[in-house]
PDB file of C-alpha atoms in Angstrom:
ATOM      1  CA  UNK A   1       9.207  68.241 -68.682  1.00 48.00           C
ATOM      2  CA  UNK A   2      10.575  65.244 -66.827  1.00 56.00           C
ATOM      3  CA  UNK A   3       7.973  65.814 -64.118  1.00 88.00           C
ATOM      4  CA  UNK A   4       5.150  65.733 -66.675  1.00 90.00           C
ATOM      5  CA  UNK A   5       6.627  62.641 -68.327  1.00 91.00           C
ATOM      6  CA  UNK A   6       6.675  60.867 -64.962  1.00 94.00           C
ATOM      7  CA  UNK A   7       3.101  61.941 -64.295  1.00 94.00           C
ATOM      8  CA  UNK A   8       1.998  60.610 -67.687  1.00 94.00           C
ATOM      9  CA  UNK A   9       3.859  57.326 -67.108  1.00 96.00           C
ATOM     10  CA  UNK A  10       2.156  56.914 -63.728  1.00 96.00           C
ATOM     11  CA  UNK A  11      -1.241  57.631 -65.318  1.00 96.00           C
ATOM     12  CA  UNK A  12      -0.602  55.070 -68.062  1.00 97.00           C
ATOM     13  CA  UNK A  13       0.483  52.474 -65.482  1.00 97.00           C
ATOM     14  CA  UNK A  14      -2.636  53.051 -63.391  1.00 96.00           C
ATOM     15  CA  UNK A  15      -5.327  53.596 -66.022  1.00 96.00           C
ATOM     16  CA  UNK A  16      -4.313  51.927 -69.295  1.00 96.00           C
ATOM     17  CA  UNK A  17      -5.882  48.524 -68.611  1.00 96.00           C
ATOM     18  CA  UNK A  18      -9.142  49.830 -67.121  1.00 95.00           C
ATOM     19  CA  UNK A  19      -9.519  52.306 -69.976  1.00 96.00           C
ATOM     20  CA  UNK A  20      -8.921  49.610 -72.600  1.00 96.00           C
ATOM     21  CA  UNK A  21     -11.575  47.443 -70.936  1.00 94.00           C
ATOM     22  CA  UNK A  22     -13.957  50.400 -70.867  1.00 94.00           C
ATOM     23  CA  UNK A  23     -13.290  51.320 -74.509  1.00 94.00           C
ATOM     24  CA  UNK A  24     -13.586  47.668 -75.576  1.00 93.00           C
ATOM     25  CA  UNK A  25     -17.100  47.517 -74.146  1.00 90.00           C
ATOM     26  CA  UNK A  26     -18.022  50.517 -76.236  1.00 90.00           C
ATOM     27  CA  UNK A  27     -16.259  49.671 -79.509  1.00 91.00           C
ATOM     28  CA  UNK A  28     -16.408  45.879 -79.461  1.00 91.00           C
ATOM     29  CA  UNK A  29     -12.904  45.637 -80.988  1.00 93.00           C
ATOM     30  CA  UNK A  30      -9.639  45.383 -79.072  1.00 95.00           C
ATOM     31  CA  UNK A  31      -7.491  47.254 -81.603  1.00 95.00           C
ATOM     32  CA  UNK A  32      -9.996  50.080 -81.827  1.00 95.00           C
ATOM     33  CA  UNK A  33     -10.126  50.235 -78.030  1.00 96.00           C
ATOM     34  CA  UNK A  34      -6.340  50.439 -77.863  1.00 97.00           C
ATOM     35  CA  UNK A  35      -6.338  53.258 -80.429  1.00 96.00           C
ATOM     36  CA  UNK A  36      -8.963  55.128 -78.418  1.00 97.00           C
ATOM     37  CA  UNK A  37      -6.898  54.798 -75.245  1.00 97.00           C
ATOM     38  CA  UNK A  38      -3.740  55.872 -77.055  1.00 97.00           C
ATOM     39  CA  UNK A  39      -5.585  58.980 -78.251  1.00 96.00           C
ATOM     40  CA  UNK A  40      -6.758  59.564 -74.686  1.00 97.00           C
ATOM     41  CA  UNK A  41      -3.203  59.557 -73.361  1.00 96.00           C
ATOM     42  CA  UNK A  42      -2.072  61.786 -76.221  1.00 96.00           C
ATOM     43  CA  UNK A  43      -4.694  64.320 -75.135  1.00 96.00           C
ATOM     44  CA  UNK A  44      -3.415  63.946 -71.587  1.00 96.00           C
ATOM     45  CA  UNK A  45       0.102  64.777 -72.759  1.00 95.00           C
ATOM     46  CA  UNK A  46      -1.203  67.905 -74.488  1.00 94.00           C
ATOM     47  CA  UNK A  47      -3.397  68.958 -71.560  1.00 94.00           C
ATOM     48  CA  UNK A  48      -2.492  71.309 -68.737  1.00 92.00           C
ATOM     49  CA  UNK A  49      -1.410  69.041 -65.873  1.00 93.00           C
ATOM     50  CA  UNK A  50      -2.384  71.542 -63.177  1.00 92.00           C
ATOM     51  CA  UNK A  51      -5.878  71.883 -64.624  1.00 92.00           C
ATOM     52  CA  UNK A  52      -6.774  68.191 -64.441  1.00 94.00           C
ATOM     53  CA  UNK A  53      -4.485  66.722 -61.796  1.00 90.00           C
ATOM     54  CA  UNK A  54      -7.141  66.818 -59.069  1.00 92.00           C
ATOM     55  CA  UNK A  55      -9.723  64.980 -61.216  1.00 93.00           C
ATOM     56  CA  UNK A  56      -7.550  62.804 -63.437  1.00 96.00           C
ATOM     57  CA  UNK A  57      -9.651  59.610 -63.390  1.00 95.00           C
ATOM     58  CA  UNK A  58     -12.947  61.164 -64.498  1.00 95.00           C
ATOM     59  CA  UNK A  59     -11.099  63.304 -67.041  1.00 96.00           C
ATOM     60  CA  UNK A  60      -9.480  60.228 -68.595  1.00 97.00           C
ATOM     61  CA  UNK A  61     -12.734  58.259 -68.667  1.00 96.00           C
ATOM     62  CA  UNK A  62     -14.638  61.175 -70.187  1.00 95.00           C
ATOM     63  CA  UNK A  63     -11.999  61.744 -72.904  1.00 96.00           C
ATOM     64  CA  UNK A  64     -11.913  57.993 -73.592  1.00 96.00           C
ATOM     65  CA  UNK A  65     -15.708  57.809 -73.780  1.00 94.00           C
ATOM     66  CA  UNK A  66     -15.948  60.790 -76.098  1.00 94.00           C
ATOM     67  CA  UNK A  67     -13.187  59.453 -78.353  1.00 95.00           C
ATOM     68  CA  UNK A  68     -14.841  56.014 -78.537  1.00 94.00           C
ATOM     69  CA  UNK A  69     -18.136  57.640 -79.503  1.00 91.00           C
ATOM     70  CA  UNK A  70     -16.353  59.720 -82.167  1.00 92.00           C
ATOM     71  CA  UNK A  71     -14.722  56.603 -83.625  1.00 92.00           C
ATOM     72  CA  UNK A  72     -18.034  54.734 -83.692  1.00 89.00           C
ATOM     73  CA  UNK A  73     -19.751  57.640 -85.440  1.00 88.00           C
ATOM     74  CA  UNK A  74     -16.913  57.998 -87.942  1.00 88.00           C
ATOM     75  CA  UNK A  75     -16.966  54.308 -88.774  1.00 81.00           C
ATOM     76  CA  UNK A  76     -20.709  54.458 -89.259  1.00 77.00           C
ATOM     77  CA  UNK A  77     -21.239  51.691 -86.754  1.00 60.00           C
ATOM     78  CA  UNK A  78     -23.397  53.827 -84.546  1.00 48.00           C
ATOM     79  CA  UNK A  79     -26.397  55.880 -85.504  1.00 43.00           C
ATOM     80  CA  UNK A  80     -27.354  56.732 -81.934  1.00 44.00           C
ATOM     81  CA  UNK A  81     -25.872  55.883 -78.582  1.00 45.00           C
ATOM     82  CA  UNK A  82     -28.806  53.978 -77.220  1.00 44.00           C
ATOM     83  CA  UNK A  83     -29.261  51.195 -74.707  1.00 42.00           C
ATOM     84  CA  UNK A  84     -28.736  48.446 -77.276  1.00 46.00           C
ATOM     85  CA  UNK A  85     -25.276  49.657 -78.392  1.00 45.00           C
ATOM     86  CA  UNK A  86     -23.258  48.631 -75.363  1.00 45.00           C
ATOM     87  CA  UNK A  87     -25.236  45.426 -74.813  1.00 46.00           C
ATOM     88  CA  UNK A  88     -24.332  44.275 -78.314  1.00 46.00           C
ATOM     89  CA  UNK A  89     -20.623  44.837 -77.641  1.00 46.00           C
ATOM     90  CA  UNK A  90     -20.328  42.582 -74.620  1.00 44.00           C
ATOM     91  CA  UNK A  91     -17.414  40.186 -75.194  1.00 43.00           C
ATOM     92  CA  UNK A  92     -18.460  36.625 -75.843  1.00 42.00           C
ATOM     93  CA  UNK A  93     -16.854  33.520 -74.418  1.00 41.00           C
ATOM     94  CA  UNK A  94     -16.428  34.583 -70.811  1.00 38.00           C
ATOM     95  CA  UNK A  95     -16.390  31.727 -68.308  1.00 37.00           C
ATOM     96  CA  UNK A  96     -19.521  33.115 -66.661  1.00 36.00           C
ATOM     97  CA  UNK A  97     -21.355  33.207 -69.968  1.00 38.00           C
ATOM     98  CA  UNK A  98     -20.255  29.792 -71.154  1.00 40.00           C
ATOM     99  CA  UNK A  99     -21.069  27.819 -68.031  1.00 41.00           C
ATOM    100  CA  UNK A 100     -22.413  24.417 -68.922  1.00 40.00           C
ATOM    101  CA  UNK A 101     -25.090  24.358 -66.225  1.00 38.00           C
ATOM    102  CA  UNK A 102     -26.982  27.304 -67.682  1.00 39.00           C
ATOM    103  CA  UNK A 103     -26.957  29.137 -64.357  1.00 43.00           C
ATOM    104  CA  UNK A 104     -28.100  32.727 -64.501  1.00 51.00           C
ATOM    105  CA  UNK A 105     -24.942  34.639 -63.607  1.00 77.00           C
ATOM    106  CA  UNK A 106     -24.263  38.215 -62.641  1.00 76.00           C
ATOM    107  CA  UNK A 107     -22.728  39.043 -66.028  1.00 74.00           C
ATOM    108  CA  UNK A 108     -25.665  37.508 -67.862  1.00 79.00           C
ATOM    109  CA  UNK A 109     -28.034  39.535 -65.707  1.00 82.00           C
ATOM    110  CA  UNK A 110     -26.016  42.692 -66.171  1.00 85.00           C
ATOM    111  CA  UNK A 111     -26.375  42.388 -69.943  1.00 85.00           C
ATOM    112  CA  UNK A 112     -30.144  42.712 -69.542  1.00 89.00           C
ATOM    113  CA  UNK A 113     -29.801  46.182 -68.032  1.00 91.00           C
ATOM    114  CA  UNK A 114     -30.012  49.271 -70.219  1.00 92.00           C
ATOM    115  CA  UNK A 115     -26.628  50.309 -71.635  1.00 88.00           C
ATOM    116  CA  UNK A 116     -26.403  53.442 -69.496  1.00 91.00           C
ATOM    117  CA  UNK A 117     -26.864  51.395 -66.330  1.00 92.00           C
ATOM    118  CA  UNK A 118     -24.265  48.867 -67.493  1.00 91.00           C
ATOM    119  CA  UNK A 119     -21.801  51.665 -68.179  1.00 91.00           C
ATOM    120  CA  UNK A 120     -22.405  53.275 -64.783  1.00 93.00           C
ATOM    121  CA  UNK A 121     -21.868  49.937 -63.003  1.00 91.00           C
ATOM    122  CA  UNK A 122     -18.631  49.365 -64.924  1.00 89.00           C
ATOM    123  CA  UNK A 123     -17.364  52.842 -64.040  1.00 92.00           C
ATOM    124  CA  UNK A 124     -18.258  52.272 -60.386  1.00 90.00           C
ATOM    125  CA  UNK A 125     -17.092  48.708 -59.847  1.00 88.00           C
ATOM    126  CA  UNK A 126     -14.439  48.187 -62.528  1.00 86.00           C
ATOM    127  CA  UNK A 127     -13.197  51.762 -62.781  1.00 87.00           C
ATOM    128  CA  UNK A 128     -13.537  52.490 -59.063  1.00 89.00           C
ATOM    129  CA  UNK A 129     -14.971  55.947 -59.705  1.00 92.00           C
ATOM    130  CA  UNK A 130     -17.102  57.850 -57.198  1.00 93.00           C
ATOM    131  CA  UNK A 131     -20.650  58.970 -57.963  1.00 94.00           C
ATOM    132  CA  UNK A 132     -19.357  62.490 -58.532  1.00 94.00           C
ATOM    133  CA  UNK A 133     -16.656  61.254 -60.928  1.00 93.00           C
ATOM    134  CA  UNK A 134     -19.140  59.091 -62.840  1.00 94.00           C
ATOM    135  CA  UNK A 135     -21.442  62.095 -63.093  1.00 94.00           C
ATOM    136  CA  UNK A 136     -18.578  64.090 -64.581  1.00 93.00           C
ATOM    137  CA  UNK A 137     -17.764  61.352 -67.109  1.00 93.00           C
ATOM    138  CA  UNK A 138     -21.358  60.828 -68.227  1.00 93.00           C
ATOM    139  CA  UNK A 139     -22.623  64.391 -67.880  1.00 92.00           C
ATOM    140  CA  UNK A 140     -25.182  63.493 -65.194  1.00 94.00           C
ATOM    141  CA  UNK A 141     -25.784  64.625 -61.646  1.00 94.00           C
ATOM    142  CA  UNK A 142     -24.299  62.632 -58.773  1.00 93.00           C
ATOM    143  CA  UNK A 143     -27.800  61.994 -57.409  1.00 95.00           C
ATOM    144  CA  UNK A 144     -28.882  60.618 -60.801  1.00 95.00           C
ATOM    145  CA  UNK A 145     -25.848  58.316 -60.789  1.00 94.00           C
ATOM    146  CA  UNK A 146     -26.781  57.122 -57.299  1.00 94.00           C
ATOM    147  CA  UNK A 147     -30.358  56.474 -58.392  1.00 95.00           C
ATOM    148  CA  UNK A 148     -29.221  54.545 -61.479  1.00 95.00           C
ATOM    149  CA  UNK A 149     -26.794  52.428 -59.431  1.00 93.00           C
ATOM    150  CA  UNK A 150     -29.488  51.687 -56.849  1.00 94.00           C
ATOM    151  CA  UNK A 151     -31.998  50.809 -59.583  1.00 93.00           C
ATOM    152  CA  UNK A 152     -29.455  48.601 -61.369  1.00 91.00           C
ATOM    153  CA  UNK A 153     -28.451  46.708 -58.253  1.00 91.00           C
ATOM    154  CA  UNK A 154     -32.092  46.168 -57.286  1.00 91.00           C
ATOM    155  CA  UNK A 155     -32.835  44.818 -60.772  1.00 90.00           C
ATOM    156  CA  UNK A 156     -29.832  42.473 -60.560  1.00 88.00           C
ATOM    157  CA  UNK A 157     -30.902  41.255 -57.103  1.00 88.00           C
ATOM    158  CA  UNK A 158     -34.411  40.589 -58.382  1.00 87.00           C
ATOM    159  CA  UNK A 159     -33.067  38.618 -61.343  1.00 85.00           C
ATOM    160  CA  UNK A 160     -30.614  36.580 -59.288  1.00 83.00           C
ATOM    161  CA  UNK A 161     -32.859  35.845 -56.302  1.00 78.00           C
ATOM    162  CA  UNK A 162     -34.475  32.399 -56.325  1.00 69.00           C
ATOM    163  CA  UNK A 163     -38.040  32.738 -57.607  1.00 57.00           C
ATOM    164  CA  UNK A 164     -40.395  33.562 -54.754  1.00 51.00           C
ATOM    165  CA  UNK A 165     -37.609  33.720 -52.154  1.00 50.00           C
ATOM    166  CA  UNK A 166     -36.991  37.387 -51.576  1.00 51.00           C
ATOM    167  CA  UNK A 167     -34.765  38.189 -48.621  1.00 50.00           C
ATOM    168  CA  UNK A 168     -36.831  38.487 -45.476  1.00 47.00           C
ATOM    169  CA  UNK A 169     -39.980  36.803 -46.856  1.00 45.00           C
ATOM    170  CA  UNK A 170     -39.516  33.632 -44.848  1.00 45.00           C
ATOM    171  CA  UNK A 171     -38.719  35.585 -41.708  1.00 43.00           C
ATOM    172  CA  UNK A 172     -41.854  37.735 -41.910  1.00 44.00           C
ATOM    173  CA  UNK A 173     -44.027  34.743 -42.703  1.00 45.00           C
ATOM    174  CA  UNK A 174     -42.649  32.775 -39.745  1.00 45.00           C
ATOM    175  CA  UNK A 175     -43.107  35.651 -37.330  1.00 44.00           C
ATOM    176  CA  UNK A 176     -46.879  35.780 -37.861  1.00 39.00           C
TER     177      UNK A 176
END
């Protein structure tokens, strides 16, 4: 069992913080997020190492996601998992959100996306998961994940671009 204990320790070292961040976005409460992640690692301890070793990251994120949804349902704080749920749980008081100039920042823009798109972007850019791994976590196809990422990034670019100054507009106008 020492080998499994070492494997679990390595998994905790690598994934505990990202999973807490992920669970916090879903639950909105740090202690609840920590409990969810603790339950996730307990399930890892009970799981067959050989059966999940080659896809550990998506397995952990999927178990964490499912546990967070279970907790939210149990606590009655969630009637459905819709696009408004995750948006409402975004932590307040981040430096990007509280900037005094009122600049439209990436995090502010991201909060305007549907919850599913926000979650996919977090799994991709914060969790470092591949399209295939995200698909496994969220029960989607990899091509659907790619489409949602592309759509999300395009929406963010459109929101953050100066009004009327889309990339390449000046160049095509000058060439005529």
